[in-house]
Structures are given as C-alpha cells and as structure tokens.
Amino acid sequence: MWLQSGALLVAVGRGTAADTACARWTPSTDTWANGGDLPFTATAPSGVLAAGVLLLRQAEDGTVYAIVSDTDSPTARERIYLVSSADDGDTWATVGECGFVGGSPVYGVKGRWWRTASGTHVMVLIGPESIQTWTSEDATQWALAGTLPDIYAYGSGPHPSADVQMTSSGHLLYVYAVDGDTDATVCRRCAPTQDPSTAAEVTVYAPASGNPVRDVCLFATQTGRVYVWIWLNTSAAGTVAYWTDDTGQTWAGSAGVAALDDNTQGDLRRAVPVDGGFAVLR
C-alpha cells in the first residue's frame, strides 16, 4: 500500500514464523525499513487449503488499518481482527474482532479493501475457487454482498486467475478466468455494494484453446482507463495487455508485454498505485 508519507508499506503473514511482519520501502533512497509485527498471524484454520486474510488501507487522517486473520489454538477457531497503526506500521494496536453475516469469509490468496465516497467499506476476498464481496459501515461488522463461484485457479498453490479493482468512476471491475473455459478472460462491472454475479459478463480476451490463464493483474488509472495484464501459461503466448476506456464494456489489446512465460518472480502480481504510476509486486 502506498502511504501518504511517500513510502510503500508491505505486510506478509509468515506461517513458519507464526507472525505477521511489515516493512516500508522509501523510493528516494531505495531502502527498506522494518516495521512492527502485527498482533495476529494471518493464518487460516487448520485444514483450510488457502492463505489467511491480510489487507491494508490508510484512512484520510493517516491512520493505517489492517484486517488480519488468526487461529485460536488448540481449537483452531477462525478469527479476523481489525488493527491499526498511527506511525506508518512501526507499532500496532487491536481495534476489535470482526463479525460476518450471510456467510463465512473465504480464506484467499488475494484481497482488496476500499472505502467508498459514501463511507461504506468494501472488502473483496479472492479465494482458490470463488470471489466474495463484503460490505461494512465500521470495518468490523461485515455483510456478504455476493459471490462469484467457479473461479479458475492455476497450479497446486492454488493461485486464482483473478483480480478486482475500483475504477475512477467508483465501479468495481472483476476480471478473471472461470473453470469452464480456462483460456478465456472475462469481466463484470458493478456498483461496489452489488452482488457481482448479477452483473453482465463480458469477454476481455479469448485466444485459441490450450492457453490457460495463469494470472491476471489490473491497473485502474485516475483518468478512467483500466489496463489488465493477462499472463498465459504457454511459452508461445506469454503476457498480453488489454485496456478499457468504458469500465469494462469494451476492450482493446496488444501482443506480449513481457518475456515469454516469465516466472522469475513467481505468481500473484499486484499493481499498487504510486505517485505518477504503479508499482508491480510479485
């Protein structure tokens, strides 16, 4: 997450160390500084094939908030907490435990969190098989807005071939591959609090068969254009870029934008808005 102070804050749950660590990157000096450990471990309950929940957001007053999961040993009861930091991640305090109505949160390997202009918090959890959208007025009590099922996940990880971003128009744009057609990338556009399964599905890119989608990464610019990188799991296809100027109703595109079948930094690309552009984390 890009901080108001001009640094990039990154947090990661380290299952082997049983903690959640964070660090800040300062671009002017190209240096990293360790922050404080978050209060909880960002793990999922025992037996759940997924990572935990770990999301960051900075409020207008500069306070950094995190939503982080934990497990209650020895019962392995799932718990998700809201924590905060007033010093860009150096120290953290627990705000409270989160509650969920309408379903149970999917433990995802990707997640997104926004606060709309009207003050509603929107959390999207991207799991190995589905995408959930949750809403809240205080970031602790959450209601399920809707679910997109049958999301394709590549590999044994598994890594969901999906991404979600909020556009400059205030819509949520979901871009993903589905289990029924792993070669095609599709999208849905809807209001932040709308069930995404009720929105129309639009094809973004559909190459010849045999080119399953390995990863999807969205870049939502402030001018309205949204770009998507689609990484295909074949050496011949590589990575393609498409873009939309009408929040997903129509798409244009180009050929490869990176080395063919480039996996030197692993899966799960994430585009983070920074001053004047984006930082891509992998």
mmCIF file of C-alpha atoms in Angstrom:
data_model
loop_
_atom_site.group_PDB
_atom_site.id
_atom_site.type_symbol
_atom_site.label_atom_id
_atom_site.label_comp_id
_atom_site.label_asym_id
_atom_site.label_seq_id
_atom_site.Cartn_x
_atom_site.Cartn_y
_atom_site.Cartn_z
ATOM 1 C CA MET A 1 0.000 0.000 0.000
ATOM 2 C CA TRP A 2 1.250 3.490 -0.921
ATOM 3 C CA LEU A 3 1.395 5.696 2.178
ATOM 4 C CA GLN A 4 0.674 9.406 2.384
ATOM 5 C CA SER A 5 4.279 9.827 3.560
ATOM 6 C CA GLY A 6 5.549 8.636 0.154
ATOM 7 C CA ALA A 7 6.631 5.131 1.152
ATOM 8 C CA LEU A 8 5.340 1.697 0.176
ATOM 9 C CA LEU A 9 4.080 -0.415 3.091
ATOM 10 C CA VAL A 10 4.091 -4.192 2.643
ATOM 11 C CA ALA A 11 2.811 -6.753 5.147
ATOM 12 C CA VAL A 12 3.170 -10.528 4.963
ATOM 13 C CA GLY A 13 1.965 -13.395 7.123
ATOM 14 C CA ARG A 14 4.819 -15.777 7.807
ATOM 15 C CA GLY A 15 3.306 -19.131 8.665
ATOM 16 C CA THR A 16 6.619 -20.754 9.594
ATOM 17 C CA ALA A 17 7.463 -17.909 11.974
ATOM 18 C CA ALA A 18 3.852 -17.617 13.239
ATOM 19 C CA ASP A 19 3.788 -13.852 12.911
ATOM 20 C CA THR A 20 2.789 -11.058 10.541
ATOM 21 C CA ALA A 21 5.612 -8.694 9.645
ATOM 22 C CA CYS A 22 5.616 -5.403 7.745
ATOM 23 C CA ALA A 23 8.230 -3.205 6.109
ATOM 24 C CA ARG A 24 8.397 0.151 4.298
ATOM 25 C CA TRP A 25 10.204 0.939 1.067
ATOM 26 C CA THR A 26 11.319 4.553 0.516
ATOM 27 C CA PRO A 27 11.846 5.158 -3.234
ATOM 28 C CA SER A 28 14.023 8.273 -2.821
ATOM 29 C CA THR A 29 16.692 6.222 -1.065
ATOM 30 C CA ASP A 30 15.715 2.769 -2.374
ATOM 31 C CA THR A 31 15.824 1.395 1.161
ATOM 32 C CA TRP A 32 13.632 -0.899 3.256
ATOM 33 C CA ALA A 33 12.901 -0.356 6.953
ATOM 34 C CA ASN A 34 11.286 -2.986 9.151
ATOM 35 C CA GLY A 35 8.049 -2.045 10.877
ATOM 36 C CA GLY A 36 6.450 -3.683 13.875
ATOM 37 C CA ASP A 37 4.806 -7.111 13.865
ATOM 38 C CA LEU A 38 1.024 -7.053 13.574
ATOM 39 C CA PRO A 39 -0.846 -8.574 16.529
ATOM 40 C CA PHE A 40 -2.071 -11.672 14.648
ATOM 41 C CA THR A 41 -0.660 -14.380 12.383
ATOM 42 C CA ALA A 42 -2.583 -14.055 9.053
ATOM 43 C CA THR A 43 -3.233 -17.802 9.030
ATOM 44 C CA ALA A 44 -6.338 -19.806 8.173
ATOM 45 C CA PRO A 45 -7.952 -22.539 10.310
ATOM 46 C CA SER A 46 -6.262 -25.928 10.281
ATOM 47 C CA GLY A 47 -7.199 -27.958 7.212
ATOM 48 C CA VAL A 48 -8.174 -24.978 5.036
ATOM 49 C CA LEU A 49 -6.293 -25.047 1.726
ATOM 50 C CA ALA A 50 -5.629 -21.323 1.459
ATOM 51 C CA ALA A 51 -3.717 -18.480 2.970
ATOM 52 C CA GLY A 52 -5.267 -16.306 5.633
ATOM 53 C CA VAL A 53 -6.651 -12.771 5.376
ATOM 54 C CA LEU A 54 -4.329 -9.753 5.357
ATOM 55 C CA LEU A 55 -5.459 -6.398 3.933
ATOM 56 C CA LEU A 56 -4.148 -2.843 4.367
ATOM 57 C CA ARG A 57 -5.819 0.553 3.989
ATOM 58 C CA GLN A 58 -4.854 4.092 5.035
ATOM 59 C CA ALA A 59 -7.543 6.469 6.257
ATOM 60 C CA GLU A 60 -7.721 10.148 5.388
ATOM 61 C CA ASP A 61 -6.225 11.078 8.786
ATOM 62 C CA GLY A 62 -3.134 8.951 8.064
ATOM 63 C CA THR A 63 -4.028 6.004 10.305
ATOM 64 C CA VAL A 64 -3.130 2.670 8.721
ATOM 65 C CA TYR A 65 -5.619 -0.146 9.247
ATOM 66 C CA ALA A 66 -5.191 -3.852 8.640
ATOM 67 C CA ILE A 67 -7.654 -6.714 8.553
ATOM 68 C CA VAL A 68 -5.795 -9.831 9.608
ATOM 69 C CA SER A 69 -6.847 -13.409 10.346
ATOM 70 C CA ASP A 70 -5.730 -15.656 13.169
ATOM 71 C CA THR A 71 -6.444 -19.091 14.613
ATOM 72 C CA ASP A 72 -7.277 -19.893 18.209
ATOM 73 C CA SER A 73 -5.055 -22.777 19.296
ATOM 74 C CA PRO A 74 -5.872 -25.530 20.108
ATOM 75 C CA THR A 75 -9.476 -25.233 18.849
ATOM 76 C CA ALA A 76 -8.437 -23.673 15.501
ATOM 77 C CA ARG A 77 -11.421 -21.309 15.686
ATOM 78 C CA GLU A 78 -11.275 -18.811 12.877
ATOM 79 C CA ARG A 79 -10.890 -15.187 13.915
ATOM 80 C CA ILE A 80 -10.415 -11.996 11.920
ATOM 81 C CA TYR A 81 -9.397 -8.720 13.549
ATOM 82 C CA LEU A 82 -9.165 -5.037 12.693
ATOM 83 C CA VAL A 83 -5.876 -3.492 13.863
ATOM 84 C CA SER A 84 -4.421 -0.013 13.429
ATOM 85 C CA SER A 85 -1.155 1.913 13.336
ATOM 86 C CA ALA A 86 -0.677 5.658 13.810
ATOM 87 C CA ASP A 87 3.010 5.626 12.790
ATOM 88 C CA ASP A 88 3.075 4.010 9.328
ATOM 89 C CA GLY A 89 3.412 0.487 10.682
ATOM 90 C CA ASP A 90 6.004 0.873 13.443
ATOM 91 C CA THR A 91 3.503 -0.075 16.174
ATOM 92 C CA TRP A 92 0.089 -1.706 16.031
ATOM 93 C CA ALA A 93 -2.978 -1.894 18.281
ATOM 94 C CA THR A 94 -6.081 -4.101 18.110
ATOM 95 C CA VAL A 95 -9.322 -2.268 17.325
ATOM 96 C CA GLY A 96 -11.636 -5.274 17.613
ATOM 97 C CA GLU A 97 -12.697 -8.650 16.279
ATOM 98 C CA CYS A 98 -14.675 -8.717 13.032
ATOM 99 C CA GLY A 99 -18.074 -10.340 12.656
ATOM 100 C CA PHE A 100 -19.622 -11.728 9.464
ATOM 101 C CA VAL A 101 -23.276 -12.061 8.432
ATOM 102 C CA GLY A 102 -24.548 -14.010 5.417
ATOM 103 C CA GLY A 103 -21.681 -16.474 5.120
ATOM 104 C CA SER A 104 -18.137 -17.308 6.176
ATOM 105 C CA PRO A 105 -15.169 -15.463 4.662
ATOM 106 C CA VAL A 106 -13.172 -17.434 2.139
ATOM 107 C CA TYR A 107 -9.513 -17.606 3.072
ATOM 108 C CA GLY A 108 -7.971 -16.157 -0.030
ATOM 109 C CA VAL A 109 -4.566 -15.659 -1.510
ATOM 110 C CA LYS A 110 -5.641 -12.228 -2.768
ATOM 111 C CA GLY A 111 -7.777 -9.493 -1.256
ATOM 112 C CA ARG A 112 -8.789 -5.869 -1.759
ATOM 113 C CA TRP A 113 -10.260 -3.237 0.569
ATOM 114 C CA TRP A 114 -11.736 0.184 -0.231
ATOM 115 C CA ARG A 115 -13.897 2.835 1.408
ATOM 116 C CA THR A 116 -16.447 4.417 -0.905
ATOM 117 C CA ALA A 117 -17.269 8.119 -1.101
ATOM 118 C CA SER A 118 -20.388 7.450 0.993
ATOM 119 C CA GLY A 119 -18.283 5.856 3.762
ATOM 120 C CA THR A 120 -19.067 2.176 3.152
ATOM 121 C CA HIS A 121 -16.172 -0.259 3.453
ATOM 122 C CA VAL A 122 -15.927 -2.854 0.666
ATOM 123 C CA MET A 123 -13.745 -5.947 1.067
ATOM 124 C CA VAL A 124 -13.160 -8.430 -1.755
ATOM 125 C CA LEU A 125 -11.643 -11.818 -0.916
ATOM 126 C CA ILE A 126 -10.294 -13.831 -3.853
ATOM 127 C CA GLY A 127 -10.072 -17.482 -2.900
ATOM 128 C CA PRO A 128 -8.968 -20.610 -4.762
ATOM 129 C CA GLU A 129 -12.491 -21.274 -6.067
ATOM 130 C CA SER A 130 -14.596 -18.125 -5.582
ATOM 131 C CA ILE A 131 -14.606 -14.348 -5.097
ATOM 132 C CA GLN A 132 -16.568 -12.845 -2.189
ATOM 133 C CA THR A 133 -17.623 -9.218 -1.775
ATOM 134 C CA TRP A 134 -18.343 -7.940 1.742
ATOM 135 C CA THR A 135 -19.601 -4.536 2.949
ATOM 136 C CA SER A 136 -19.399 -2.774 6.319
ATOM 137 C CA GLU A 137 -20.035 0.633 7.852
ATOM 138 C CA ASP A 138 -17.309 0.357 10.510
ATOM 139 C CA ALA A 139 -14.848 -2.254 9.094
ATOM 140 C CA THR A 140 -15.653 -4.701 11.902
ATOM 141 C CA GLN A 141 -19.200 -5.928 11.202
ATOM 142 C CA TRP A 142 -19.389 -7.288 7.658
ATOM 143 C CA ALA A 143 -22.303 -8.470 5.473
ATOM 144 C CA LEU A 144 -21.887 -10.650 2.391
ATOM 145 C CA ALA A 145 -22.933 -8.742 -0.734
ATOM 146 C CA GLY A 146 -22.374 -11.581 -3.182
ATOM 147 C CA THR A 147 -20.168 -14.351 -4.527
ATOM 148 C CA LEU A 148 -18.675 -15.233 -7.903
ATOM 149 C CA PRO A 149 -18.244 -19.040 -7.966
ATOM 150 C CA ASP A 150 -16.165 -21.344 -10.168
ATOM 151 C CA ILE A 151 -13.092 -19.117 -10.451
ATOM 152 C CA TYR A 152 -10.193 -20.849 -12.161
ATOM 153 C CA ALA A 153 -7.066 -21.294 -10.066
ATOM 154 C CA TYR A 154 -3.778 -22.261 -11.659
ATOM 155 C CA GLY A 155 -1.415 -24.860 -10.245
ATOM 156 C CA SER A 156 -1.196 -26.701 -6.961
ATOM 157 C CA GLY A 157 -0.979 -23.485 -4.917
ATOM 158 C CA PRO A 158 -3.614 -22.844 -5.995
ATOM 159 C CA HIS A 159 -3.327 -19.351 -7.493
ATOM 160 C CA PRO A 160 -6.668 -17.804 -8.549
ATOM 161 C CA SER A 161 -6.523 -16.276 -12.022
ATOM 162 C CA ALA A 162 -8.428 -13.152 -10.981
ATOM 163 C CA ASP A 163 -8.101 -9.551 -9.880
ATOM 164 C CA VAL A 164 -10.513 -6.803 -8.762
ATOM 165 C CA GLN A 165 -10.034 -3.036 -8.753
ATOM 166 C CA MET A 166 -12.148 0.043 -8.103
ATOM 167 C CA THR A 167 -12.269 2.351 -11.121
ATOM 168 C CA SER A 168 -12.178 6.144 -11.120
ATOM 169 C CA SER A 169 -15.946 6.080 -11.766
ATOM 170 C CA GLY A 170 -16.480 4.239 -8.475
ATOM 171 C CA HIS A 171 -17.348 0.851 -10.016
ATOM 172 C CA LEU A 172 -15.762 -2.449 -9.093
ATOM 173 C CA LEU A 173 -14.247 -4.286 -12.056
ATOM 174 C CA TYR A 174 -13.801 -8.041 -11.637
ATOM 175 C CA VAL A 175 -11.525 -9.731 -14.218
ATOM 176 C CA TYR A 176 -10.990 -13.489 -14.053
ATOM 177 C CA ALA A 177 -10.940 -16.891 -15.752
ATOM 178 C CA VAL A 178 -13.613 -19.492 -14.998
ATOM 179 C CA ASP A 179 -13.344 -23.238 -14.533
ATOM 180 C CA GLY A 180 -15.491 -23.918 -17.602
ATOM 181 C CA ASP A 181 -13.183 -22.065 -20.030
ATOM 182 C CA THR A 182 -9.707 -21.570 -18.607
ATOM 183 C CA ASP A 183 -8.391 -19.983 -21.833
ATOM 184 C CA ALA A 184 -10.780 -17.012 -21.767
ATOM 185 C CA THR A 185 -10.521 -13.935 -19.570
ATOM 186 C CA VAL A 186 -13.864 -12.299 -18.711
ATOM 187 C CA CYS A 187 -15.025 -9.367 -16.603
ATOM 188 C CA ARG A 188 -18.008 -7.995 -14.696
ATOM 189 C CA ARG A 189 -18.605 -4.365 -13.761
ATOM 190 C CA CYS A 190 -20.923 -3.339 -10.953
ATOM 191 C CA ALA A 191 -21.531 -0.957 -8.065
ATOM 192 C CA PRO A 192 -19.290 -1.620 -5.033
ATOM 193 C CA THR A 193 -22.136 -2.989 -2.884
ATOM 194 C CA GLN A 194 -23.760 -5.014 -5.693
ATOM 195 C CA ASP A 195 -23.652 -8.792 -5.917
ATOM 196 C CA PRO A 196 -21.142 -9.241 -8.781
ATOM 197 C CA SER A 197 -22.897 -12.391 -10.008
ATOM 198 C CA THR A 198 -25.858 -10.220 -11.078
ATOM 199 C CA ALA A 199 -23.709 -8.108 -13.445
ATOM 200 C CA ALA A 200 -23.319 -8.977 -17.124
ATOM 201 C CA GLU A 201 -20.244 -10.983 -18.097
ATOM 202 C CA VAL A 202 -18.076 -9.524 -20.889
ATOM 203 C CA THR A 203 -15.207 -11.266 -22.705
ATOM 204 C CA VAL A 204 -11.855 -9.487 -22.363
ATOM 205 C CA TYR A 205 -9.598 -11.882 -24.275
ATOM 206 C CA ALA A 206 -10.192 -15.367 -25.674
ATOM 207 C CA PRO A 207 -7.230 -16.918 -27.540
ATOM 208 C CA ALA A 208 -7.135 -20.360 -29.081
ATOM 209 C CA SER A 209 -7.564 -23.311 -26.754
ATOM 210 C CA GLY A 210 -4.532 -24.600 -24.901
ATOM 211 C CA ASN A 211 -3.599 -21.214 -23.398
ATOM 212 C CA PRO A 212 -4.893 -21.334 -19.800
ATOM 213 C CA VAL A 213 -4.810 -18.092 -17.827
ATOM 214 C CA ARG A 214 -2.154 -18.220 -15.133
ATOM 215 C CA ASP A 215 -2.508 -14.772 -13.593
ATOM 216 C CA VAL A 216 -4.421 -11.501 -14.024
ATOM 217 C CA CYS A 217 -3.291 -8.063 -12.839
ATOM 218 C CA LEU A 218 -5.389 -4.858 -13.078
ATOM 219 C CA PHE A 219 -4.203 -1.234 -13.270
ATOM 220 C CA ALA A 220 -7.009 1.299 -12.675
ATOM 221 C CA THR A 221 -5.834 4.804 -13.620
ATOM 222 C CA GLN A 222 -7.298 8.063 -12.315
ATOM 223 C CA THR A 223 -8.099 9.149 -15.866
ATOM 224 C CA GLY A 224 -10.576 6.301 -16.265
ATOM 225 C CA ARG A 225 -8.613 3.847 -18.398
ATOM 226 C CA VAL A 226 -8.118 0.406 -16.857
ATOM 227 C CA TYR A 227 -5.337 -1.909 -18.040
ATOM 228 C CA VAL A 228 -5.086 -5.646 -17.472
ATOM 229 C CA TRP A 229 -2.090 -7.899 -17.804
ATOM 230 C CA ILE A 230 -3.089 -11.454 -18.693
ATOM 231 C CA TRP A 231 -0.353 -13.997 -18.139
ATOM 232 C CA LEU A 232 -0.887 -17.182 -20.138
ATOM 233 C CA ASN A 233 0.768 -20.432 -19.200
ATOM 234 C CA THR A 234 2.418 -21.203 -22.526
ATOM 235 C CA SER A 235 5.811 -20.154 -23.832
ATOM 236 C CA ALA A 236 4.240 -19.151 -27.157
ATOM 237 C CA ALA A 237 1.595 -16.837 -25.673
ATOM 238 C CA GLY A 238 3.465 -15.025 -22.901
ATOM 239 C CA THR A 239 1.766 -11.987 -21.360
ATOM 240 C CA VAL A 240 -0.734 -9.762 -23.172
ATOM 241 C CA ALA A 241 -2.089 -6.338 -22.232
ATOM 242 C CA TYR A 242 -5.663 -5.143 -22.756
ATOM 243 C CA TRP A 243 -7.381 -1.926 -21.750
ATOM 244 C CA THR A 244 -10.829 -0.404 -21.466
ATOM 245 C CA ASP A 245 -11.984 3.217 -21.506
ATOM 246 C CA ASP A 246 -15.602 2.416 -20.559
ATOM 247 C CA THR A 247 -15.002 0.455 -17.307
ATOM 248 C CA GLY A 248 -15.106 -2.956 -18.909
ATOM 249 C CA GLN A 249 -17.857 -2.750 -21.502
ATOM 250 C CA THR A 250 -15.379 -2.962 -24.421
ATOM 251 C CA TRP A 251 -11.692 -3.882 -24.576
ATOM 252 C CA ALA A 252 -8.732 -3.322 -26.900
ATOM 253 C CA GLY A 253 -5.363 -5.024 -26.699
ATOM 254 C CA SER A 254 -1.869 -5.770 -27.881
ATOM 255 C CA ALA A 255 0.631 -8.594 -28.064
ATOM 256 C CA GLY A 256 3.155 -9.666 -25.452
ATOM 257 C CA VAL A 257 4.388 -7.138 -22.909
ATOM 258 C CA ALA A 258 6.952 -9.288 -21.072
ATOM 259 C CA ALA A 259 9.348 -12.141 -21.641
ATOM 260 C CA LEU A 260 7.535 -15.271 -22.749
ATOM 261 C CA ASP A 261 6.477 -17.480 -19.863
ATOM 262 C CA ASP A 262 8.338 -15.226 -17.431
ATOM 263 C CA ASN A 263 8.017 -16.603 -13.920
ATOM 264 C CA THR A 264 11.291 -15.374 -12.461
ATOM 265 C CA GLN A 265 9.449 -13.718 -9.574
ATOM 266 C CA GLY A 266 6.553 -16.139 -9.089
ATOM 267 C CA ASP A 267 2.804 -15.820 -9.441
ATOM 268 C CA LEU A 268 0.323 -13.336 -7.971
ATOM 269 C CA ARG A 269 1.214 -9.965 -9.430
ATOM 270 C CA ARG A 270 -0.286 -6.946 -7.671
ATOM 271 C CA ALA A 271 -0.349 -3.403 -9.071
ATOM 272 C CA VAL A 272 -0.142 -0.710 -6.374
ATOM 273 C CA PRO A 273 -0.846 2.937 -7.322
ATOM 274 C CA VAL A 274 2.098 5.215 -6.502
ATOM 275 C CA ASP A 275 2.841 8.849 -7.326
ATOM 276 C CA GLY A 276 2.683 9.138 -11.094
ATOM 277 C CA GLY A 277 2.177 5.449 -11.894
ATOM 278 C CA PHE A 278 2.175 1.922 -10.462
ATOM 279 C CA ALA A 279 4.491 -0.440 -8.649
ATOM 280 C CA VAL A 280 4.021 -4.105 -9.583
ATOM 281 C CA LEU A 281 4.684 -6.527 -6.744
ATOM 282 C CA ARG A 282 5.207 -10.217 -7.364
#
